[in-house]
Amino acid sequence: DVHMVQYVRRAHTLLGAWGCTCKLSMAVTGGEGEAVVVETPRRERILYGAKTFFTGMLSAQVAALFTNPIDVVKIRLQIQGEGGASGPSKGLLRMFGHIARTEGVMALQKGIGPSLLREASYSSIRLSLYEPIRNETLTPEELRDGAPLIKKFIAGATSGAIGAGLANPADLVKVRMQAAVASRYTSTWAAFKEVYHEEGVKGLYRGTLPTVQRAALLTATQLGTYDHVKHGILNLGFLKEGTVLHFSSGVVAGFAVAVVTSPVDMVRTRLMNQPLDAAGRGKLYKGMVDCGMQTIRNEGVLGIYKGFSAQWMRVGPHTTISLVVWEYLRRTVGLNAI
């Protein structure tokens, strides 16, 4: 089947762009198998990798510019009542108004510098690695008919964990700057230097485990759900490839992400923001499990979902915007749709 051969060759050109060379057998006329091996020139591999990296980075940064105020509010909601502290609890809108009134409107863009830096590292890596990791695990039939959901989740979890592990310092500084009511740091660079001088390199990677776990859950849910919902809609013939399809699939993926990641995100925020003793150990929590148990004990089971509304309002639009922009940029530079 000439069309099938061409399809597998195109798929392997994609894999070859990331340095993946492999052999596939496929059914052809007469029932024999044809071994298809595609070697992609090094220049094409580099160009493809650069395109996927920068389209992922730019799409995530555009989304961050729009959603950073929600991120600030979400973090403030997550740390209120921490350690059993008393005081009136604020909801989403009240927290928005409180920050704007007491700290100024520009306080809602706290941490935008490290946020953009984080997207330039974390999101560019996780978005650009998802497709080649997913496709590397597929059989010829799955390349033709569509990847199973579990393989999409595995690819998303793997790419998200790699990106988060490398980008943890930027994420930690972002959380510290957004959580501070007073101006704790004069700039992003000053924040990096202060954390490094006071806590060392280890301090920059504080909270890496929950960050990596959250990123694995987030990317698996976000890209896996988006990929599956999108192609399900396409297969049913409800919509064609385009912005409406990308937007609709992104909305579904955004809600799924909020439900799955909200508890882990709350724990991660509290671990990163807790004060330290002279030995550099956290004064409030021993680790993820201890933080989660203390939260449930002091604030009830729903305490681990504190900040969910802000989390949904943040990851929902962020997911939708980043994926719509990502698909547009991919099409603009000549890459295939996800």
mmCIF file of C-alpha atoms in Angstrom:
data_model
loop_
_atom_site.group_PDB
_atom_site.id
_atom_site.type_symbol
_atom_site.label_atom_id
_atom_site.label_comp_id
_atom_site.label_asym_id
_atom_site.label_seq_id
_atom_site.Cartn_x
_atom_site.Cartn_y
_atom_site.Cartn_z
ATOM 1 C CA ASP A 1 0.000 0.000 0.000
ATOM 2 C CA VAL A 2 1.788 3.105 -1.262
ATOM 3 C CA HIS A 3 -0.207 5.476 0.967
ATOM 4 C CA MET A 4 0.619 3.470 4.076
ATOM 5 C CA VAL A 5 4.311 3.486 3.204
ATOM 6 C CA GLN A 6 4.190 7.254 2.749
ATOM 7 C CA TYR A 7 2.386 7.666 6.074
ATOM 8 C CA VAL A 8 5.009 5.703 7.978
ATOM 9 C CA ARG A 9 7.793 7.563 6.206
ATOM 10 C CA ARG A 10 6.260 10.892 7.280
ATOM 11 C CA ALA A 11 5.926 9.649 10.847
ATOM 12 C CA HIS A 12 9.553 8.546 10.891
ATOM 13 C CA THR A 13 10.689 11.841 9.449
ATOM 14 C CA LEU A 14 9.137 13.368 12.565
ATOM 15 C CA LEU A 15 10.914 10.922 14.835
ATOM 16 C CA GLY A 16 14.157 11.388 12.977
ATOM 17 C CA ALA A 17 13.900 15.103 13.638
ATOM 18 C CA TRP A 18 14.549 14.283 17.298
ATOM 19 C CA GLY A 19 17.338 11.841 16.539
ATOM 20 C CA CYS A 20 15.059 8.807 16.734
ATOM 21 C CA THR A 21 15.921 6.179 14.127
ATOM 22 C CA CYS A 22 13.960 2.951 14.228
ATOM 23 C CA LYS A 23 12.554 0.171 12.077
ATOM 24 C CA LEU A 24 8.905 -0.668 11.528
ATOM 25 C CA SER A 25 7.270 -3.544 9.685
ATOM 26 C CA MET A 26 3.923 -3.070 7.981
ATOM 27 C CA ALA A 27 1.437 -5.044 5.931
ATOM 28 C CA VAL A 28 1.565 -4.500 2.157
ATOM 29 C CA THR A 29 -0.068 -6.118 -0.860
ATOM 30 C CA GLY A 30 0.627 -9.837 -0.824
ATOM 31 C CA GLY A 31 0.825 -9.999 2.995
ATOM 32 C CA GLU A 32 4.579 -9.458 3.167
ATOM 33 C CA GLY A 33 6.225 -6.999 5.521
ATOM 34 C CA GLU A 34 8.327 -4.089 4.393
ATOM 35 C CA ALA A 35 10.999 -2.771 6.744
ATOM 36 C CA VAL A 36 10.943 0.996 6.587
ATOM 37 C CA VAL A 37 13.999 2.822 7.927
ATOM 38 C CA VAL A 38 14.200 6.560 7.573
ATOM 39 C CA GLU A 39 17.337 8.545 8.271
ATOM 40 C CA THR A 40 16.693 12.273 8.569
ATOM 41 C CA PRO A 41 19.558 14.663 7.755
ATOM 42 C CA ARG A 42 21.115 16.266 10.819
ATOM 43 C CA ARG A 43 20.265 19.784 9.633
ATOM 44 C CA GLU A 44 16.568 18.882 9.393
ATOM 45 C CA ARG A 45 16.627 17.330 12.865
ATOM 46 C CA ILE A 46 18.113 20.509 14.344
ATOM 47 C CA LEU A 47 15.645 22.750 12.498
ATOM 48 C CA TYR A 48 12.652 20.672 13.551
ATOM 49 C CA GLY A 49 13.796 20.591 17.162
ATOM 50 C CA ALA A 50 14.306 24.361 17.186
ATOM 51 C CA LYS A 51 10.841 24.960 15.750
ATOM 52 C CA THR A 52 9.100 22.748 18.307
ATOM 53 C CA PHE A 53 11.101 24.270 21.175
ATOM 54 C CA PHE A 54 10.432 27.919 20.316
ATOM 55 C CA THR A 55 6.773 27.475 19.365
ATOM 56 C CA GLY A 56 6.205 25.776 22.724
ATOM 57 C CA MET A 57 8.063 28.517 24.581
ATOM 58 C CA LEU A 58 6.254 31.433 22.904
ATOM 59 C CA SER A 59 2.794 29.919 23.277
ATOM 60 C CA ALA A 60 3.310 29.301 27.004
ATOM 61 C CA GLN A 61 4.692 32.813 27.575
ATOM 62 C CA VAL A 62 1.696 34.400 25.845
ATOM 63 C CA ALA A 63 -0.591 32.400 28.140
ATOM 64 C CA ALA A 64 1.465 33.391 31.217
ATOM 65 C CA LEU A 65 1.085 37.101 30.469
ATOM 66 C CA PHE A 66 -2.701 36.748 30.593
ATOM 67 C CA THR A 67 -2.953 34.404 33.570
ATOM 68 C CA ASN A 68 -0.244 35.622 35.991
ATOM 69 C CA PRO A 69 -2.712 37.713 38.084
ATOM 70 C CA ILE A 70 -4.805 34.584 38.664
ATOM 71 C CA ASP A 71 -1.632 32.741 39.671
ATOM 72 C CA VAL A 72 -0.838 35.390 42.299
ATOM 73 C CA VAL A 73 -4.362 35.140 43.744
ATOM 74 C CA LYS A 74 -4.231 31.328 43.696
ATOM 75 C CA ILE A 75 -0.993 31.255 45.703
ATOM 76 C CA ARG A 76 -2.340 33.735 48.273
ATOM 77 C CA LEU A 77 -5.465 31.585 48.673
ATOM 78 C CA GLN A 78 -3.354 28.468 49.138
ATOM 79 C CA ILE A 79 -1.248 29.899 51.970
ATOM 80 C CA GLN A 80 -4.047 31.609 53.931
ATOM 81 C CA GLY A 81 -4.835 29.694 57.113
ATOM 82 C CA GLU A 82 -1.460 27.942 56.877
ATOM 83 C CA GLY A 83 -0.372 26.274 60.116
ATOM 84 C CA GLY A 84 -3.788 26.838 61.678
ATOM 85 C CA ALA A 85 -3.506 30.637 61.492
ATOM 86 C CA SER A 86 -6.747 32.400 62.352
ATOM 87 C CA GLY A 87 -8.445 35.206 60.469
ATOM 88 C CA PRO A 88 -11.296 35.669 58.007
ATOM 89 C CA SER A 89 -10.942 33.474 54.960
ATOM 90 C CA LYS A 90 -11.059 35.267 51.611
ATOM 91 C CA GLY A 91 -12.531 33.895 48.426
ATOM 92 C CA LEU A 92 -11.335 34.446 44.873
ATOM 93 C CA LEU A 93 -12.909 37.858 44.211
ATOM 94 C CA ARG A 94 -12.247 39.180 47.703
ATOM 95 C CA MET A 95 -8.590 38.205 47.421
ATOM 96 C CA PHE A 96 -8.364 39.986 44.060
ATOM 97 C CA GLY A 97 -9.782 43.141 45.616
ATOM 98 C CA HIS A 98 -7.667 42.838 48.768
ATOM 99 C CA ILE A 99 -4.389 42.593 46.824
ATOM 100 C CA ALA A 100 -5.287 45.458 44.485
ATOM 101 C CA ARG A 101 -6.426 47.665 47.375
ATOM 102 C CA THR A 102 -3.591 47.015 49.834
ATOM 103 C CA GLU A 103 -0.647 46.464 47.453
ATOM 104 C CA GLY A 104 -1.689 48.160 44.240
ATOM 105 C CA VAL A 105 -2.947 46.760 40.951
ATOM 106 C CA MET A 106 0.588 46.023 39.716
ATOM 107 C CA ALA A 107 0.995 43.566 42.607
ATOM 108 C CA LEU A 108 -1.189 41.202 40.567
ATOM 109 C CA GLN A 109 1.738 40.863 38.162
ATOM 110 C CA LYS A 110 4.220 39.893 40.873
ATOM 111 C CA GLY A 111 6.583 37.185 39.740
ATOM 112 C CA ILE A 112 5.976 37.791 36.028
ATOM 113 C CA GLY A 113 9.747 37.782 35.349
ATOM 114 C CA PRO A 114 10.451 34.310 36.759
ATOM 115 C CA SER A 115 7.100 33.169 35.389
ATOM 116 C CA LEU A 116 8.194 33.982 31.822
ATOM 117 C CA LEU A 117 11.612 32.462 32.535
ATOM 118 C CA ARG A 118 9.927 29.323 33.821
ATOM 119 C CA GLU A 119 7.796 29.030 30.690
ATOM 120 C CA ALA A 120 10.911 29.526 28.545
ATOM 121 C CA SER A 121 12.469 26.466 30.187
ATOM 122 C CA TYR A 122 9.763 24.222 31.653
ATOM 123 C CA SER A 123 6.997 24.624 29.079
ATOM 124 C CA SER A 124 9.249 24.722 26.035
ATOM 125 C CA ILE A 125 10.785 21.397 27.114
ATOM 126 C CA ARG A 126 7.551 19.614 28.028
ATOM 127 C CA LEU A 127 5.645 20.767 24.943
ATOM 128 C CA SER A 128 8.456 20.051 22.501
ATOM 129 C CA LEU A 129 9.182 16.577 23.920
ATOM 130 C CA TYR A 130 5.578 15.341 24.079
ATOM 131 C CA GLU A 131 5.126 14.497 20.399
ATOM 132 C CA PRO A 132 8.415 12.628 19.793
ATOM 133 C CA ILE A 133 8.085 10.676 23.056
ATOM 134 C CA ARG A 134 4.498 9.724 22.183
ATOM 135 C CA ASN A 135 5.323 8.707 18.627
ATOM 136 C CA GLU A 136 8.408 6.722 19.624
ATOM 137 C CA THR A 137 6.155 4.257 21.499
ATOM 138 C CA LEU A 138 3.637 3.755 18.693
ATOM 139 C CA THR A 139 3.204 0.764 16.394
ATOM 140 C CA PRO A 140 2.530 1.269 12.640
ATOM 141 C CA GLU A 141 -1.176 0.629 13.252
ATOM 142 C CA GLU A 142 -1.279 3.208 16.061
ATOM 143 C CA LEU A 143 0.515 5.756 13.872
ATOM 144 C CA ARG A 144 -2.197 5.214 11.277
ATOM 145 C CA ASP A 145 -5.276 4.859 13.522
ATOM 146 C CA GLY A 146 -4.329 7.023 16.508
ATOM 147 C CA ALA A 147 -2.410 6.578 19.763
ATOM 148 C CA PRO A 148 -4.130 4.952 22.780
ATOM 149 C CA LEU A 149 -4.868 7.264 25.712
ATOM 150 C CA ILE A 150 -2.422 5.546 28.067
ATOM 151 C CA LYS A 151 0.518 6.224 25.733
ATOM 152 C CA LYS A 152 -0.481 9.879 25.511
ATOM 153 C CA PHE A 153 -0.555 10.100 29.310
ATOM 154 C CA ILE A 154 2.845 8.400 29.607
ATOM 155 C CA ALA A 155 4.369 10.762 27.036
ATOM 156 C CA GLY A 156 2.895 13.785 28.825
ATOM 157 C CA ALA A 157 4.059 12.626 32.256
ATOM 158 C CA THR A 158 7.592 11.984 31.003
ATOM 159 C CA SER A 159 7.986 15.301 29.176
ATOM 160 C CA GLY A 160 6.434 17.233 32.075
ATOM 161 C CA ALA A 161 8.712 15.634 34.672
ATOM 162 C CA ILE A 162 11.843 16.391 32.619
ATOM 163 C CA GLY A 163 10.836 20.022 32.085
ATOM 164 C CA ALA A 164 9.893 20.626 35.715
ATOM 165 C CA GLY A 165 13.061 19.079 37.114
ATOM 166 C CA LEU A 166 15.238 21.366 35.021
ATOM 167 C CA ALA A 167 13.163 24.497 35.635
ATOM 168 C CA ASN A 168 12.568 24.193 39.407
ATOM 169 C CA PRO A 169 14.745 27.216 40.399
ATOM 170 C CA ALA A 170 12.625 29.584 38.277
ATOM 171 C CA ASP A 171 9.456 28.043 39.674
ATOM 172 C CA LEU A 172 10.636 28.443 43.270
ATOM 173 C CA VAL A 173 11.542 32.111 42.776
ATOM 174 C CA LYS A 174 8.177 32.738 41.096
ATOM 175 C CA VAL A 175 6.297 31.272 44.064
ATOM 176 C CA ARG A 176 8.370 33.241 46.608
ATOM 177 C CA MET A 177 7.813 36.546 44.763
ATOM 178 C CA GLN A 178 4.074 35.953 44.309
ATOM 179 C CA ALA A 179 3.525 34.867 47.908
ATOM 180 C CA ALA A 180 5.231 37.911 49.463
ATOM 181 C CA VAL A 181 2.845 40.663 50.593
ATOM 182 C CA ALA A 182 5.679 43.168 50.952
ATOM 183 C CA SER A 183 8.358 43.610 48.306
ATOM 184 C CA ARG A 184 10.720 40.894 49.464
ATOM 185 C CA TYR A 185 12.929 41.025 46.364
ATOM 186 C CA THR A 186 13.914 44.002 44.195
ATOM 187 C CA SER A 187 14.100 41.936 40.999
ATOM 188 C CA THR A 188 14.069 38.397 39.628
ATOM 189 C CA TRP A 189 17.867 38.289 39.579
ATOM 190 C CA ALA A 190 18.020 39.598 43.160
ATOM 191 C CA ALA A 191 15.643 36.835 44.217
ATOM 192 C CA PHE A 192 17.819 34.158 42.611
ATOM 193 C CA LYS A 193 20.940 35.571 44.305
ATOM 194 C CA GLU A 194 19.309 35.802 47.724
ATOM 195 C CA VAL A 195 18.001 32.232 47.616
ATOM 196 C CA TYR A 196 21.401 30.987 46.439
ATOM 197 C CA HIS A 197 23.395 32.913 49.104
ATOM 198 C CA GLU A 198 21.053 31.974 51.974
ATOM 199 C CA GLU A 199 20.145 28.403 51.018
ATOM 200 C CA GLY A 200 22.723 27.327 48.417
ATOM 201 C CA VAL A 201 22.072 25.349 45.260
ATOM 202 C CA LYS A 202 19.949 22.945 47.310
ATOM 203 C CA GLY A 203 17.633 25.821 48.152
ATOM 204 C CA LEU A 204 16.952 26.499 44.465
ATOM 205 C CA TYR A 205 15.738 22.916 44.140
ATOM 206 C CA ARG A 206 13.569 22.931 47.249
ATOM 207 C CA GLY A 207 10.196 21.405 46.485
ATOM 208 C CA THR A 208 11.486 19.630 43.368
ATOM 209 C CA LEU A 209 9.689 16.351 44.130
ATOM 210 C CA PRO A 210 6.166 17.842 44.377
ATOM 211 C CA THR A 211 6.968 20.133 41.442
ATOM 212 C CA VAL A 212 7.991 17.188 39.256
ATOM 213 C CA GLN A 213 4.997 15.133 40.405
ATOM 214 C CA ARG A 214 2.638 18.036 39.717
ATOM 215 C CA ALA A 215 4.192 18.639 36.291
ATOM 216 C CA ALA A 216 3.922 14.966 35.379
ATOM 217 C CA LEU A 217 0.250 14.937 36.382
ATOM 218 C CA LEU A 218 -0.414 18.287 34.711
ATOM 219 C CA THR A 219 1.240 17.517 31.376
ATOM 220 C CA ALA A 220 -0.137 13.982 31.221
ATOM 221 C CA THR A 221 -3.648 15.280 31.884
ATOM 222 C CA GLN A 222 -3.336 18.433 29.786
ATOM 223 C CA LEU A 223 -1.738 17.074 26.614
ATOM 224 C CA GLY A 224 -3.188 13.581 26.908
ATOM 225 C CA THR A 225 -6.744 14.887 27.338
ATOM 226 C CA TYR A 226 -6.337 17.556 24.670
ATOM 227 C CA ASP A 227 -4.850 15.102 22.171
ATOM 228 C CA HIS A 228 -7.518 12.461 22.818
ATOM 229 C CA VAL A 229 -10.523 14.805 22.885
ATOM 230 C CA LYS A 230 -9.346 16.638 19.777
ATOM 231 C CA HIS A 231 -8.883 13.501 17.698
ATOM 232 C CA GLY A 232 -12.104 12.017 19.064
ATOM 233 C CA ILE A 233 -14.012 15.071 17.801
ATOM 234 C CA LEU A 234 -12.194 14.859 14.464
ATOM 235 C CA ASN A 235 -12.983 11.160 14.074
ATOM 236 C CA LEU A 236 -16.663 11.773 14.818
ATOM 237 C CA GLY A 237 -16.729 14.512 12.193
ATOM 238 C CA PHE A 238 -18.129 17.175 14.532
ATOM 239 C CA LEU A 239 -15.402 19.731 13.756
ATOM 240 C CA LYS A 240 -12.513 20.133 11.354
ATOM 241 C CA GLU A 241 -8.899 20.989 12.200
ATOM 242 C CA GLY A 242 -8.820 24.656 13.206
ATOM 243 C CA THR A 243 -9.135 27.210 16.003
ATOM 244 C CA VAL A 244 -12.653 26.193 17.116
ATOM 245 C CA LEU A 245 -11.528 22.596 17.555
ATOM 246 C CA HIS A 246 -8.361 23.647 19.377
ATOM 247 C CA PHE A 247 -10.311 25.980 21.694
ATOM 248 C CA SER A 248 -12.994 23.392 22.527
ATOM 249 C CA SER A 249 -10.450 20.666 23.256
ATOM 250 C CA GLY A 250 -8.370 23.092 25.332
ATOM 251 C CA VAL A 251 -11.340 24.001 27.561
ATOM 252 C CA VAL A 252 -11.984 20.324 28.380
ATOM 253 C CA ALA A 253 -8.282 19.725 29.037
ATOM 254 C CA GLY A 254 -8.060 22.797 31.296
ATOM 255 C CA PHE A 255 -10.847 21.611 33.601
ATOM 256 C CA ALA A 256 -9.334 18.123 33.822
ATOM 257 C CA VAL A 257 -5.961 19.639 34.752
ATOM 258 C CA ALA A 258 -7.484 21.723 37.565
ATOM 259 C CA VAL A 259 -9.205 18.715 39.165
ATOM 260 C CA VAL A 260 -6.101 16.505 39.030
ATOM 261 C CA THR A 261 -3.394 18.989 40.041
ATOM 262 C CA SER A 262 -5.032 21.277 42.608
ATOM 263 C CA PRO A 263 -4.088 19.227 45.735
ATOM 264 C CA VAL A 264 -0.485 18.704 44.592
ATOM 265 C CA ASP A 265 -0.186 22.366 43.648
ATOM 266 C CA MET A 266 -1.367 23.487 47.090
ATOM 267 C CA VAL A 267 1.192 21.236 48.827
ATOM 268 C CA ARG A 268 3.967 22.404 46.488
ATOM 269 C CA THR A 269 3.185 26.063 47.199
ATOM 270 C CA ARG A 270 3.299 25.594 50.966
ATOM 271 C CA LEU A 271 6.538 23.596 50.874
ATOM 272 C CA MET A 272 8.265 26.223 48.726
ATOM 273 C CA ASN A 273 7.020 29.128 50.812
ATOM 274 C CA GLN A 274 7.624 27.781 54.343
ATOM 275 C CA PRO A 275 10.286 29.424 56.572
ATOM 276 C CA LEU A 276 13.513 27.528 57.257
ATOM 277 C CA ASP A 277 15.510 26.820 60.410
ATOM 278 C CA ALA A 278 19.259 27.372 60.800
ATOM 279 C CA ALA A 279 19.979 23.971 59.258
ATOM 280 C CA GLY A 280 17.933 24.797 56.187
ATOM 281 C CA ARG A 281 15.052 22.493 57.129
ATOM 282 C CA GLY A 282 11.431 23.556 56.807
ATOM 283 C CA LYS A 283 9.889 24.768 60.085
ATOM 284 C CA LEU A 284 6.332 23.782 59.212
ATOM 285 C CA TYR A 285 6.455 20.574 57.185
ATOM 286 C CA LYS A 286 8.741 17.545 56.881
ATOM 287 C CA GLY A 287 7.659 16.774 53.325
ATOM 288 C CA MET A 288 4.731 16.319 50.970
ATOM 289 C CA VAL A 289 2.817 13.755 53.028
ATOM 290 C CA ASP A 290 3.290 15.712 56.265
ATOM 291 C CA CYS A 291 2.105 18.913 54.576
ATOM 292 C CA GLY A 292 -0.976 17.191 53.182
ATOM 293 C CA MET A 293 -1.832 15.526 56.509
ATOM 294 C CA GLN A 294 -1.381 18.740 58.493
ATOM 295 C CA THR A 295 -3.581 20.596 56.023
ATOM 296 C CA ILE A 296 -6.357 18.008 56.324
ATOM 297 C CA ARG A 297 -6.031 17.914 60.130
ATOM 298 C CA ASN A 298 -6.105 21.713 60.559
ATOM 299 C CA GLU A 299 -8.374 22.730 57.691
ATOM 300 C CA GLY A 300 -10.411 19.657 56.797
ATOM 301 C CA VAL A 301 -10.376 17.455 53.704
ATOM 302 C CA LEU A 302 -11.398 20.331 51.471
ATOM 303 C CA GLY A 303 -8.289 22.175 52.655
ATOM 304 C CA ILE A 304 -6.213 20.329 50.051
ATOM 305 C CA TYR A 305 -8.455 21.886 47.410
ATOM 306 C CA LYS A 306 -7.936 25.376 48.779
ATOM 307 C CA GLY A 307 -7.502 27.761 45.858
ATOM 308 C CA PHE A 308 -9.287 25.403 43.435
ATOM 309 C CA SER A 309 -11.392 28.162 41.873
ATOM 310 C CA ALA A 310 -8.269 30.238 41.231
ATOM 311 C CA GLN A 311 -6.425 27.121 40.047
ATOM 312 C CA TRP A 312 -9.194 26.414 37.534
ATOM 313 C CA MET A 313 -9.315 30.033 36.425
ATOM 314 C CA ARG A 314 -5.550 29.942 35.973
ATOM 315 C CA VAL A 315 -4.885 26.540 34.353
ATOM 316 C CA GLY A 316 -8.111 26.621 32.324
ATOM 317 C CA PRO A 317 -7.319 29.805 30.371
ATOM 318 C CA HIS A 318 -3.586 29.027 30.424
ATOM 319 C CA THR A 319 -4.186 25.592 28.894
ATOM 320 C CA THR A 320 -6.620 26.909 26.296
ATOM 321 C CA ILE A 321 -4.544 29.936 25.293
ATOM 322 C CA SER A 322 -1.233 28.081 25.165
ATOM 323 C CA LEU A 323 -2.626 25.189 23.102
ATOM 324 C CA VAL A 324 -4.501 27.420 20.647
ATOM 325 C CA VAL A 325 -1.425 29.638 20.168
ATOM 326 C CA TRP A 326 0.834 26.570 19.988
ATOM 327 C CA GLU A 327 -1.224 25.004 17.201
ATOM 328 C CA TYR A 328 -1.266 28.335 15.332
ATOM 329 C CA LEU A 329 2.504 28.785 15.623
ATOM 330 C CA ARG A 330 3.145 25.189 14.583
ATOM 331 C CA ARG A 331 1.040 25.704 11.476
ATOM 332 C CA THR A 332 2.789 29.014 10.765
ATOM 333 C CA VAL A 333 6.280 27.473 10.811
ATOM 334 C CA GLY A 334 5.238 24.401 8.819
ATOM 335 C CA LEU A 335 4.854 21.803 11.595
ATOM 336 C CA ASN A 336 2.006 19.291 11.716
ATOM 337 C CA ALA A 337 -0.886 19.778 14.149
ATOM 338 C CA ILE A 338 -0.740 17.750 17.387
#
